[in-house]
Amino acid sequence: MRNVIVFLTIISLAGCAAALVPHTNDPEQKVTDAYWLFDTKQRPLPAQKLILEAIEIYQEKGNDSGLAEAYIAYAIFLRSYAVERYTEHYETTGFNNGAILFKDRFNASITYLDKSRAIYEEKQEFDNLTNTYLHMGFTYIIDKNVPKSCEMYIKSLEMNTLFRSNYPDAKLNLGGFKSYKDFIDYKMKQAECPV
């Protein structure tokens, strides 16, 4: 009998979209769990559900900073490898209950990043603007739009310069690069941006 119960539990968990992810009403935790699901576990279906729930909670609470982070998470999700792995599914169903078509996912990613950009611009959060423009560059490069990617990398560098002027002692993890400019120069060289 015990084996039957264990077997039935495993089957029910396997059928659950967000199996092994504890339920939470905390939108920040939902976004964190979503990143883990689509980035580490390649499980985009439950990840999308969690991000959209987080967006809804942040909107209801009027939490613009949280909303901007959730928008970025959804933008990254839309261009993710996990989504690419399920091309056939998303070509049929689209995203966000069909509001976004699979072929339009990169444009939608930019739209969500632009929503985030608007919030951070209003708050003058130049560190977050640095990252938002960088993610725009990444999305454009995946979409093979090199000119726009290069433009976003330059904007990211400009925002980083503004951030550094306000916080000259801030420590950045640059993954072995001496400066953010060196990192952006590397990304622009990879993208074959015109000099």
XYZ file of C-alpha atoms in Angstrom:
195
model
C 0.000 0.000 0.000
C 2.844 2.365 0.889
C 4.411 1.864 -2.559
C 1.091 2.656 -4.225
C 0.787 5.924 -2.260
C 4.355 6.939 -3.148
C 3.735 6.066 -6.810
C 0.492 8.079 -6.917
C 2.201 11.045 -5.237
C 4.984 11.010 -7.836
C 2.481 10.856 -10.674
C 0.457 13.750 -9.266
C 3.617 15.854 -8.814
C 4.781 15.096 -12.335
C 1.474 16.374 -13.677
C 1.636 19.586 -11.694
C 3.094 22.483 -13.680
C 5.064 23.884 -10.757
C 5.891 20.623 -9.017
C 8.552 20.931 -6.322
C 8.135 24.724 -6.138
C 6.578 25.738 -2.825
C 3.494 27.934 -3.132
C 4.005 31.543 -2.115
C 2.093 34.803 -2.318
C 5.338 36.782 -2.244
C 5.833 38.231 -5.751
C 9.589 38.561 -5.279
C 9.835 34.857 -4.459
C 7.617 34.042 -7.447
C 10.088 35.840 -9.738
C 13.045 34.085 -8.097
C 11.327 30.707 -8.503
C 10.488 31.518 -12.120
C 14.138 32.248 -12.951
C 15.093 28.911 -11.393
C 12.402 27.100 -13.371
C 13.177 28.494 -16.813
C 16.892 29.109 -16.488
C 18.002 26.046 -14.521
C 15.242 23.482 -14.935
C 14.089 24.368 -18.481
C 10.448 24.481 -17.332
C 8.955 27.545 -19.011
C 5.256 26.777 -18.455
C 5.228 27.152 -14.662
C 7.833 29.935 -14.886
C 5.574 32.079 -17.057
C 2.656 31.518 -14.685
C 4.711 32.689 -11.689
C 6.018 35.798 -13.457
C 2.561 36.842 -14.615
C 1.224 36.306 -11.082
C 4.043 38.473 -9.705
C 3.289 41.227 -12.236
C -0.369 41.184 -11.204
C 0.489 41.368 -7.479
C 2.954 44.228 -7.983
C 0.364 46.130 -10.065
C -2.307 45.652 -7.386
C 0.077 46.856 -4.667
C 1.387 49.777 -6.753
C 4.956 48.524 -6.248
C 6.753 50.034 -9.251
C 10.217 48.765 -8.314
C 8.963 45.196 -8.012
C 6.957 45.591 -11.192
C 10.054 46.720 -13.104
C 11.940 43.630 -11.896
C 9.063 41.347 -12.901
C 8.939 42.990 -16.342
C 12.647 42.264 -16.781
C 12.105 38.651 -15.711
C 9.342 38.255 -18.294
C 11.490 39.863 -20.996
C 14.344 37.471 -20.250
C 11.902 34.564 -20.132
C 10.544 35.411 -23.594
C 14.005 35.207 -25.171
C 15.178 32.233 -23.083
C 16.517 28.909 -24.243
C 13.750 27.184 -22.282
C 11.154 28.866 -24.495
C 13.158 27.986 -27.610
C 13.122 24.314 -26.549
C 9.320 24.371 -26.591
C 8.933 26.153 -29.921
C 6.178 23.846 -31.153
C 4.093 24.401 -28.020
C 4.467 28.198 -28.070
C 3.828 28.442 -31.808
C 0.442 26.937 -31.025
C -0.423 28.638 -27.733
C 1.619 31.835 -27.734
C 2.356 33.563 -24.425
C 0.234 35.268 -21.797
C -2.956 33.461 -22.865
C -2.204 34.034 -26.538
C -1.637 37.794 -26.227
C 1.904 37.359 -27.593
C 2.647 35.190 -30.615
C 5.809 33.085 -30.689
C 7.127 34.975 -33.726
C 6.679 38.277 -31.835
C 8.423 37.186 -28.621
C 11.542 39.319 -29.167
C 9.446 42.443 -29.810
C 7.455 41.617 -26.678
C 10.692 41.166 -24.736
C 11.761 44.678 -25.779
C 8.307 46.017 -24.856
C 8.598 44.609 -21.321
C 12.147 45.920 -20.987
C 10.938 49.324 -22.150
C 8.222 49.284 -19.465
C 10.939 48.586 -16.931
C 13.136 51.329 -18.420
C 10.335 53.890 -18.004
C 9.980 53.052 -14.305
C 13.715 53.199 -13.653
C 14.065 56.413 -15.628
C 11.396 58.097 -13.536
C 13.181 56.935 -10.372
C 16.615 57.834 -11.821
C 17.938 54.379 -10.932
C 20.944 54.420 -13.224
C 22.265 51.060 -12.032
C 19.006 49.386 -13.019
C 18.911 51.357 -16.268
C 22.412 50.042 -17.006
C 21.109 46.482 -16.740
C 17.865 47.166 -18.574
C 19.631 48.612 -21.613
C 22.118 45.745 -21.502
C 19.232 43.245 -21.618
C 17.739 45.173 -24.527
C 21.076 44.741 -26.298
C 21.012 41.007 -25.585
C 17.460 40.677 -26.910
C 18.269 42.609 -30.085
C 21.373 40.515 -30.732
C 19.379 37.279 -30.357
C 16.868 38.765 -32.820
C 19.800 39.516 -35.171
C 19.260 43.283 -35.033
C 22.898 44.332 -34.667
C 22.399 48.116 -35.063
C 19.798 48.252 -32.265
C 21.890 45.950 -30.100
C 24.904 48.251 -30.474
C 22.730 51.273 -29.679
C 21.498 49.620 -26.466
C 25.037 48.663 -25.408
C 26.062 52.310 -25.780
C 23.025 53.441 -23.747
C 23.920 50.884 -21.076
C 27.432 52.325 -20.872
C 26.009 55.868 -20.612
C 23.745 54.812 -17.734
C 26.656 53.093 -16.018
C 28.704 56.299 -16.325
C 25.874 58.240 -14.656
C 25.604 55.620 -11.924
C 29.371 55.683 -11.301
C 29.353 59.483 -11.100
C 26.760 59.269 -8.298
C 28.347 56.251 -6.591
C 32.079 56.276 -7.387
C 32.862 53.749 -4.643
C 30.287 51.180 -5.768
C 31.789 47.746 -6.391
C 30.666 45.933 -9.513
C 31.179 42.274 -10.329
C 32.430 42.479 -13.899
C 33.409 38.857 -14.387
C 37.099 39.541 -14.947
C 36.728 42.804 -16.874
C 38.600 45.826 -15.478
C 35.740 48.213 -16.175
C 32.185 48.253 -17.450
C 33.499 49.978 -20.569
C 35.804 47.009 -21.212
C 32.828 44.681 -20.836
C 30.692 46.712 -23.257
C 33.608 46.992 -25.716
C 33.830 43.199 -25.639
C 30.070 42.792 -26.225
C 30.180 45.311 -29.084
C 33.110 43.492 -30.668
C 31.193 40.184 -30.383
C 28.183 41.810 -32.057
C 30.453 43.306 -34.740
C 29.239 46.793 -33.990
C 30.664 49.531 -36.248
C 33.464 51.415 -34.535
